[in-house]
Amino acid sequence: MRLFQRFEVWLLLLVGGIAIWWSFQSNTTPVEDGPVAGMNADSPLQLRRCTLERDFGNARLDLEVRYKNTSPRPLSMQPPDVRLINAAGKDVPPFILPVERPASVEAHTTADIRLRFWLEKADLTGPLTLDIRGQKLEVKNHTPLDLEKLENAKPKVWTSSKWTQ
C-alpha cells in the first residue's frame, strides 16, 4: 500500500497532530477585573453585562444575567417573578418585542438569560435593583447617569454596577 508515500497524507497527519496538541494546551487567561471574576460561583443570581441604548428621551436596558433556578418548576422571566426596581421603589416596565418569546429557566438548572427593560430618564438618577423571586442584585449603583450625554442609538456596555459615562 502506497498510502504513506503521498504528500497529502503526511500534511494531514501533521496538521491533525498540531490541532490535537493545540487543543490540549492549558488556557491561561488573565483574571478579569469585572464582576464575573469577583462573583461567588455559588451565587444564584449573577450579573454578566448591562447594555444601555438611548432612544431619544428614554433608553432600553438589556441585562445579561446568570440565574440558578432551584425551584421544582420552570421560571418564565416575566413580572411579578422578575422585577427591576428604581430608586423610588417603583417597577421599571419590561421591554417586550412581540416576536420574541420571554426567557425562561427550567427547573433545577442554571442558565444565562437576557432581560430587557424600558427606562425613563428619571430611572437613571439612582440605583437599579433586579429582583427575581426575592433574590436581589444591584444592577446600577447610586451614581446618577445623565441620559442626555449618551449618543442616541449607540449602545453603552458595563460589566458591573458602577456605571460611568
JSON list of C-alpha atoms in Angstrom, two decimals:
[
{"chain": "A", "resi": 1, "resn": "MET", "atom": "CA", "xyz": [0.00, 0.00, 0.00]},
{"chain": "A", "resi": 2, "resn": "ARG", "atom": "CA", "xyz": [1.43, 3.35, -1.02]},
{"chain": "A", "resi": 3, "resn": "LEU", "atom": "CA", "xyz": [-0.75, 5.49, 1.24]},
{"chain": "A", "resi": 4, "resn": "PHE", "atom": "CA", "xyz": [2.14, 6.91, 3.28]},
{"chain": "A", "resi": 5, "resn": "GLN", "atom": "CA", "xyz": [4.12, 7.83, 0.20]},
{"chain": "A", "resi": 6, "resn": "ARG", "atom": "CA", "xyz": [1.67, 10.60, -0.68]},
{"chain": "A", "resi": 7, "resn": "PHE", "atom": "CA", "xyz": [2.48, 14.16, 0.37]},
{"chain": "A", "resi": 8, "resn": "GLU", "atom": "CA", "xyz": [-1.17, 15.00, 1.22]},
{"chain": "A", "resi": 9, "resn": "VAL", "atom": "CA", "xyz": [-1.38, 12.21, 3.82]},
{"chain": "A", "resi": 10, "resn": "TRP", "atom": "CA", "xyz": [1.73, 13.45, 5.62]},
{"chain": "A", "resi": 11, "resn": "LEU", "atom": "CA", "xyz": [0.40, 17.01, 5.52]},
{"chain": "A", "resi": 12, "resn": "LEU", "atom": "CA", "xyz": [-2.95, 15.94, 7.00]},
{"chain": "A", "resi": 13, "resn": "LEU", "atom": "CA", "xyz": [-1.21, 13.94, 9.74]},
{"chain": "A", "resi": 14, "resn": "LEU", "atom": "CA", "xyz": [0.97, 16.90, 10.60]},
{"chain": "A", "resi": 15, "resn": "VAL", "atom": "CA", "xyz": [-1.95, 19.36, 10.70]},
{"chain": "A", "resi": 16, "resn": "GLY", "atom": "CA", "xyz": [-4.04, 16.90, 12.74]},
{"chain": "A", "resi": 17, "resn": "GLY", "atom": "CA", "xyz": [-1.22, 16.41, 15.24]},
{"chain": "A", "resi": 18, "resn": "ILE", "atom": "CA", "xyz": [-0.79, 20.15, 15.65]},
{"chain": "A", "resi": 19, "resn": "ALA", "atom": "CA", "xyz": [-4.55, 20.58, 16.14]},
{"chain": "A", "resi": 20, "resn": "ILE", "atom": "CA", "xyz": [-4.63, 17.87, 18.83]},
{"chain": "A", "resi": 21, "resn": "TRP", "atom": "CA", "xyz": [-1.59, 19.36, 20.57]},
{"chain": "A", "resi": 22, "resn": "TRP", "atom": "CA", "xyz": [-3.17, 22.85, 20.46]},
{"chain": "A", "resi": 23, "resn": "SER", "atom": "CA", "xyz": [-6.47, 21.63, 21.94]},
{"chain": "A", "resi": 24, "resn": "PHE", "atom": "CA", "xyz": [-4.73, 20.14, 24.97]},
{"chain": "A", "resi": 25, "resn": "GLN", "atom": "CA", "xyz": [-2.74, 23.26, 25.80]},
{"chain": "A", "resi": 26, "resn": "SER", "atom": "CA", "xyz": [-3.80, 24.98, 29.03]},
{"chain": "A", "resi": 27, "resn": "ASN", "atom": "CA", "xyz": [-5.87, 28.09, 28.51]},
{"chain": "A", "resi": 28, "resn": "THR", "atom": "CA", "xyz": [-4.24, 30.64, 30.76]},
{"chain": "A", "resi": 29, "resn": "THR", "atom": "CA", "xyz": [-6.48, 33.64, 30.51]},
{"chain": "A", "resi": 30, "resn": "PRO", "atom": "CA", "xyz": [-5.85, 36.72, 32.64]},
{"chain": "A", "resi": 31, "resn": "VAL", "atom": "CA", "xyz": [-8.22, 37.31, 35.52]},
{"chain": "A", "resi": 32, "resn": "GLU", "atom": "CA", "xyz": [-10.83, 39.91, 34.69]},
{"chain": "A", "resi": 33, "resn": "ASP", "atom": "CA", "xyz": [-11.48, 42.87, 36.93]},
{"chain": "A", "resi": 34, "resn": "GLY", "atom": "CA", "xyz": [-15.21, 42.78, 36.15]},
{"chain": "A", "resi": 35, "resn": "PRO", "atom": "CA", "xyz": [-17.97, 41.33, 38.29]},
{"chain": "A", "resi": 36, "resn": "VAL", "atom": "CA", "xyz": [-17.56, 37.82, 36.92]},
{"chain": "A", "resi": 37, "resn": "ALA", "atom": "CA", "xyz": [-14.10, 37.48, 38.50]},
{"chain": "A", "resi": 38, "resn": "GLY", "atom": "CA", "xyz": [-15.28, 38.67, 41.92]},
{"chain": "A", "resi": 39, "resn": "MET", "atom": "CA", "xyz": [-18.51, 36.71, 41.96]},
{"chain": "A", "resi": 40, "resn": "ASN", "atom": "CA", "xyz": [-19.18, 33.76, 44.14]},
{"chain": "A", "resi": 41, "resn": "ALA", "atom": "CA", "xyz": [-19.70, 30.79, 41.83]},
{"chain": "A", "resi": 42, "resn": "ASP", "atom": "CA", "xyz": [-22.46, 29.54, 44.15]},
{"chain": "A", "resi": 43, "resn": "SER", "atom": "CA", "xyz": [-24.45, 32.77, 43.89]},
{"chain": "A", "resi": 44, "resn": "PRO", "atom": "CA", "xyz": [-27.86, 32.03, 42.33]},
{"chain": "A", "resi": 45, "resn": "LEU", "atom": "CA", "xyz": [-28.04, 35.42, 40.57]},
{"chain": "A", "resi": 46, "resn": "GLN", "atom": "CA", "xyz": [-25.02, 36.92, 38.81]},
{"chain": "A", "resi": 47, "resn": "LEU", "atom": "CA", "xyz": [-24.66, 39.99, 36.60]},
{"chain": "A", "resi": 48, "resn": "ARG", "atom": "CA", "xyz": [-22.81, 39.39, 33.34]},
{"chain": "A", "resi": 49, "resn": "ARG", "atom": "CA", "xyz": [-23.37, 42.56, 31.29]},
{"chain": "A", "resi": 50, "resn": "CYS", "atom": "CA", "xyz": [-25.55, 45.67, 31.10]},
{"chain": "A", "resi": 51, "resn": "THR", "atom": "CA", "xyz": [-26.19, 47.32, 27.73]},
{"chain": "A", "resi": 52, "resn": "LEU", "atom": "CA", "xyz": [-27.94, 50.68, 27.64]},
{"chain": "A", "resi": 53, "resn": "GLU", "atom": "CA", "xyz": [-29.13, 52.13, 24.34]},
{"chain": "A", "resi": 54, "resn": "ARG", "atom": "CA", "xyz": [-30.59, 55.61, 24.31]},
{"chain": "A", "resi": 55, "resn": "ASP", "atom": "CA", "xyz": [-33.77, 56.17, 22.32]},
{"chain": "A", "resi": 56, "resn": "PHE", "atom": "CA", "xyz": [-34.20, 59.95, 22.44]},
{"chain": "A", "resi": 57, "resn": "GLY", "atom": "CA", "xyz": [-35.76, 60.67, 25.88]},
{"chain": "A", "resi": 58, "resn": "ASN", "atom": "CA", "xyz": [-35.82, 57.03, 27.02]},
{"chain": "A", "resi": 59, "resn": "ALA", "atom": "CA", "xyz": [-33.46, 54.07, 26.95]},
{"chain": "A", "resi": 60, "resn": "ARG", "atom": "CA", "xyz": [-33.58, 50.31, 26.54]},
{"chain": "A", "resi": 61, "resn": "LEU", "atom": "CA", "xyz": [-31.61, 48.31, 29.08]},
{"chain": "A", "resi": 62, "resn": "ASP", "atom": "CA", "xyz": [-30.50, 44.77, 28.22]},
{"chain": "A", "resi": 63, "resn": "LEU", "atom": "CA", "xyz": [-29.33, 42.79, 31.23]},
{"chain": "A", "resi": 64, "resn": "GLU", "atom": "CA", "xyz": [-27.42, 39.58, 30.77]},
{"chain": "A", "resi": 65, "resn": "VAL", "atom": "CA", "xyz": [-27.55, 37.57, 33.97]},
{"chain": "A", "resi": 66, "resn": "ARG", "atom": "CA", "xyz": [-26.90, 34.03, 35.09]},
{"chain": "A", "resi": 67, "resn": "TYR", "atom": "CA", "xyz": [-29.72, 32.61, 37.19]},
{"chain": "A", "resi": 68, "resn": "LYS", "atom": "CA", "xyz": [-29.86, 29.33, 39.10]},
{"chain": "A", "resi": 69, "resn": "ASN", "atom": "CA", "xyz": [-33.44, 28.11, 39.36]},
{"chain": "A", "resi": 70, "resn": "THR", "atom": "CA", "xyz": [-33.71, 25.91, 42.45]},
{"chain": "A", "resi": 71, "resn": "SER", "atom": "CA", "xyz": [-37.47, 25.67, 42.15]},
{"chain": "A", "resi": 72, "resn": "PRO", "atom": "CA", "xyz": [-39.21, 22.43, 41.09]},
{"chain": "A", "resi": 73, "resn": "ARG", "atom": "CA", "xyz": [-40.99, 24.33, 38.30]},
{"chain": "A", "resi": 74, "resn": "PRO", "atom": "CA", "xyz": [-39.70, 26.31, 35.30]},
{"chain": "A", "resi": 75, "resn": "LEU", "atom": "CA", "xyz": [-39.49, 30.08, 35.70]},
{"chain": "A", "resi": 76, "resn": "SER", "atom": "CA", "xyz": [-40.69, 32.39, 32.96]},
{"chain": "A", "resi": 77, "resn": "MET", "atom": "CA", "xyz": [-38.77, 35.64, 33.28]},
{"chain": "A", "resi": 78, "resn": "GLN", "atom": "CA", "xyz": [-41.78, 37.94, 33.47]},
{"chain": "A", "resi": 79, "resn": "PRO", "atom": "CA", "xyz": [-43.39, 40.08, 36.19]},
{"chain": "A", "resi": 80, "resn": "PRO", "atom": "CA", "xyz": [-44.28, 39.52, 39.02]},
{"chain": "A", "resi": 81, "resn": "ASP", "atom": "CA", "xyz": [-41.44, 36.98, 39.43]},
{"chain": "A", "resi": 82, "resn": "VAL", "atom": "CA", "xyz": [-38.91, 39.27, 37.73]},
{"chain": "A", "resi": 83, "resn": "ARG", "atom": "CA", "xyz": [-38.78, 42.99, 38.51]},
{"chain": "A", "resi": 84, "resn": "LEU", "atom": "CA", "xyz": [-36.35, 45.85, 38.02]},
{"chain": "A", "resi": 85, "resn": "ILE", "atom": "CA", "xyz": [-36.81, 48.39, 40.82]},
{"chain": "A", "resi": 86, "resn": "ASN", "atom": "CA", "xyz": [-35.67, 52.02, 40.56]},
{"chain": "A", "resi": 87, "resn": "ALA", "atom": "CA", "xyz": [-34.57, 54.35, 43.39]},
{"chain": "A", "resi": 88, "resn": "ALA", "atom": "CA", "xyz": [-38.17, 55.40, 44.10]},
{"chain": "A", "resi": 89, "resn": "GLY", "atom": "CA", "xyz": [-39.14, 51.76, 44.68]},
{"chain": "A", "resi": 90, "resn": "LYS", "atom": "CA", "xyz": [-41.23, 51.56, 41.51]},
{"chain": "A", "resi": 91, "resn": "ASP", "atom": "CA", "xyz": [-41.05, 48.79, 38.94]},
{"chain": "A", "resi": 92, "resn": "VAL", "atom": "CA", "xyz": [-39.40, 49.60, 35.63]},
{"chain": "A", "resi": 93, "resn": "PRO", "atom": "CA", "xyz": [-41.53, 48.19, 32.78]},
{"chain": "A", "resi": 94, "resn": "PRO", "atom": "CA", "xyz": [-40.10, 45.33, 30.73]},
{"chain": "A", "resi": 95, "resn": "PHE", "atom": "CA", "xyz": [-39.32, 45.91, 27.06]},
{"chain": "A", "resi": 96, "resn": "ILE", "atom": "CA", "xyz": [-41.27, 43.28, 25.15]},
{"chain": "A", "resi": 97, "resn": "LEU", "atom": "CA", "xyz": [-40.99, 42.52, 21.46]},
{"chain": "A", "resi": 98, "resn": "PRO", "atom": "CA", "xyz": [-43.99, 40.64, 20.05]},
{"chain": "A", "resi": 99, "resn": "VAL", "atom": "CA", "xyz": [-41.78, 38.30, 18.01]},
{"chain": "A", "resi": 100, "resn": "GLU", "atom": "CA", "xyz": [-39.56, 37.30, 20.96]},
{"chain": "A", "resi": 101, "resn": "ARG", "atom": "CA", "xyz": [-40.55, 34.69, 23.49]},
{"chain": "A", "resi": 102, "resn": "PRO", "atom": "CA", "xyz": [-39.75, 35.63, 27.09]},
{"chain": "A", "resi": 103, "resn": "ALA", "atom": "CA", "xyz": [-36.68, 33.99, 28.55]},
{"chain": "A", "resi": 104, "resn": "SER", "atom": "CA", "xyz": [-37.22, 31.05, 30.86]},
{"chain": "A", "resi": 105, "resn": "VAL", "atom": "CA", "xyz": [-35.12, 28.84, 33.10]},
{"chain": "A", "resi": 106, "resn": "GLU", "atom": "CA", "xyz": [-36.01, 25.19, 33.51]},
{"chain": "A", "resi": 107, "resn": "ALA", "atom": "CA", "xyz": [-36.40, 23.65, 36.96]},
{"chain": "A", "resi": 108, "resn": "HIS", "atom": "CA", "xyz": [-33.16, 22.85, 38.83]},
{"chain": "A", "resi": 109, "resn": "THR", "atom": "CA", "xyz": [-30.93, 24.37, 36.13]},
{"chain": "A", "resi": 110, "resn": "THR", "atom": "CA", "xyz": [-28.66, 27.37, 35.68]},
{"chain": "A", "resi": 111, "resn": "ALA", "atom": "CA", "xyz": [-28.94, 29.50, 32.55]},
{"chain": "A", "resi": 112, "resn": "ASP", "atom": "CA", "xyz": [-27.61, 32.71, 31.06]},
{"chain": "A", "resi": 113, "resn": "ILE", "atom": "CA", "xyz": [-30.55, 34.89, 30.12]},
{"chain": "A", "resi": 114, "resn": "ARG", "atom": "CA", "xyz": [-31.21, 38.33, 28.69]},
{"chain": "A", "resi": 115, "resn": "LEU", "atom": "CA", "xyz": [-33.79, 40.61, 30.24]},
{"chain": "A", "resi": 116, "resn": "ARG", "atom": "CA", "xyz": [-34.92, 43.86, 28.62]},
{"chain": "A", "resi": 117, "resn": "PHE", "atom": "CA", "xyz": [-36.36, 46.92, 30.30]},
{"chain": "A", "resi": 118, "resn": "TRP", "atom": "CA", "xyz": [-37.62, 50.32, 29.12]},
{"chain": "A", "resi": 119, "resn": "LEU", "atom": "CA", "xyz": [-36.11, 53.11, 31.21]},
{"chain": "A", "resi": 120, "resn": "GLU", "atom": "CA", "xyz": [-37.12, 56.72, 31.57]},
{"chain": "A", "resi": 121, "resn": "LYS", "atom": "CA", "xyz": [-34.65, 59.49, 32.29]},
{"chain": "A", "resi": 122, "resn": "ALA", "atom": "CA", "xyz": [-35.64, 59.55, 35.98]},
{"chain": "A", "resi": 123, "resn": "ASP", "atom": "CA", "xyz": [-34.81, 55.84, 36.38]},
{"chain": "A", "resi": 124, "resn": "LEU", "atom": "CA", "xyz": [-31.13, 56.58, 35.78]},
{"chain": "A", "resi": 125, "resn": "THR", "atom": "CA", "xyz": [-30.76, 59.08, 38.63]},
{"chain": "A", "resi": 126, "resn": "GLY", "atom": "CA", "xyz": [-30.35, 56.41, 41.31]},
{"chain": "A", "resi": 127, "resn": "PRO", "atom": "CA", "xyz": [-29.75, 52.73, 41.87]},
{"chain": "A", "resi": 128, "resn": "LEU", "atom": "CA", "xyz": [-31.45, 49.94, 39.92]},
{"chain": "A", "resi": 129, "resn": "THR", "atom": "CA", "xyz": [-32.06, 46.57, 41.58]},
{"chain": "A", "resi": 130, "resn": "LEU", "atom": "CA", "xyz": [-33.07, 43.35, 39.84]},
{"chain": "A", "resi": 131, "resn": "ASP", "atom": "CA", "xyz": [-35.39, 41.16, 41.92]},
{"chain": "A", "resi": 132, "resn": "ILE", "atom": "CA", "xyz": [-36.02, 37.58, 40.83]},
{"chain": "A", "resi": 133, "resn": "ARG", "atom": "CA", "xyz": [-38.26, 35.73, 43.28]},
{"chain": "A", "resi": 134, "resn": "GLY", "atom": "CA", "xyz": [-36.83, 37.63, 46.24]},
{"chain": "A", "resi": 135, "resn": "GLN", "atom": "CA", "xyz": [-33.18, 37.32, 45.20]},
{"chain": "A", "resi": 136, "resn": "LYS", "atom": "CA", "xyz": [-31.84, 40.83, 44.68]},
{"chain": "A", "resi": 137, "resn": "LEU", "atom": "CA", "xyz": [-28.95, 42.00, 42.53]},
{"chain": "A", "resi": 138, "resn": "GLU", "atom": "CA", "xyz": [-27.64, 45.56, 42.24]},
{"chain": "A", "resi": 139, "resn": "VAL", "atom": "CA", "xyz": [-27.56, 46.41, 38.53]},
{"chain": "A", "resi": 140, "resn": "LYS", "atom": "CA", "xyz": [-26.67, 50.10, 38.83]},
{"chain": "A", "resi": 141, "resn": "ASN", "atom": "CA", "xyz": [-25.24, 51.89, 41.86]},
{"chain": "A", "resi": 142, "resn": "HIS", "atom": "CA", "xyz": [-26.44, 55.22, 43.25]},
{"chain": "A", "resi": 143, "resn": "THR", "atom": "CA", "xyz": [-24.27, 57.34, 40.91]},
{"chain": "A", "resi": 144, "resn": "PRO", "atom": "CA", "xyz": [-26.56, 59.31, 38.55]},
{"chain": "A", "resi": 145, "resn": "LEU", "atom": "CA", "xyz": [-26.21, 58.79, 34.81]},
{"chain": "A", "resi": 146, "resn": "ASP", "atom": "CA", "xyz": [-27.12, 61.67, 32.50]},
{"chain": "A", "resi": 147, "resn": "LEU", "atom": "CA", "xyz": [-29.08, 60.26, 29.58]},
{"chain": "A", "resi": 148, "resn": "GLU", "atom": "CA", "xyz": [-28.54, 63.44, 27.57]},
{"chain": "A", "resi": 149, "resn": "LYS", "atom": "CA", "xyz": [-24.77, 62.81, 27.45]},
{"chain": "A", "resi": 150, "resn": "LEU", "atom": "CA", "xyz": [-25.21, 59.45, 25.73]},
{"chain": "A", "resi": 151, "resn": "GLU", "atom": "CA", "xyz": [-25.37, 59.27, 21.94]},
{"chain": "A", "resi": 152, "resn": "ASN", "atom": "CA", "xyz": [-28.71, 58.25, 20.51]},
{"chain": "A", "resi": 153, "resn": "ALA", "atom": "CA", "xyz": [-28.91, 54.64, 19.22]},
{"chain": "A", "resi": 154, "resn": "LYS", "atom": "CA", "xyz": [-25.31, 53.89, 20.29]},
{"chain": "A", "resi": 155, "resn": "PRO", "atom": "CA", "xyz": [-25.13, 51.11, 22.92]},
{"chain": "A", "resi": 156, "resn": "LYS", "atom": "CA", "xyz": [-23.06, 51.63, 26.06]},
{"chain": "A", "resi": 157, "resn": "VAL", "atom": "CA", "xyz": [-21.88, 48.48, 27.87]},
{"chain": "A", "resi": 158, "resn": "TRP", "atom": "CA", "xyz": [-20.94, 47.90, 31.53]},
{"chain": "A", "resi": 159, "resn": "THR", "atom": "CA", "xyz": [-19.90, 44.70, 33.27]},
{"chain": "A", "resi": 160, "resn": "SER", "atom": "CA", "xyz": [-20.53, 45.90, 36.80]},
{"chain": "A", "resi": 161, "resn": "SER", "atom": "CA", "xyz": [-22.96, 48.06, 38.73]},
{"chain": "A", "resi": 162, "resn": "LYS", "atom": "CA", "xyz": [-20.56, 51.03, 38.57]},
{"chain": "A", "resi": 163, "resn": "TRP", "atom": "CA", "xyz": [-21.89, 52.89, 35.54]},
{"chain": "A", "resi": 164, "resn": "THR", "atom": "CA", "xyz": [-19.73, 55.75, 34.34]},
{"chain": "A", "resi": 165, "resn": "GLN", "atom": "CA", "xyz": [-20.06, 57.96, 31.30]}
]
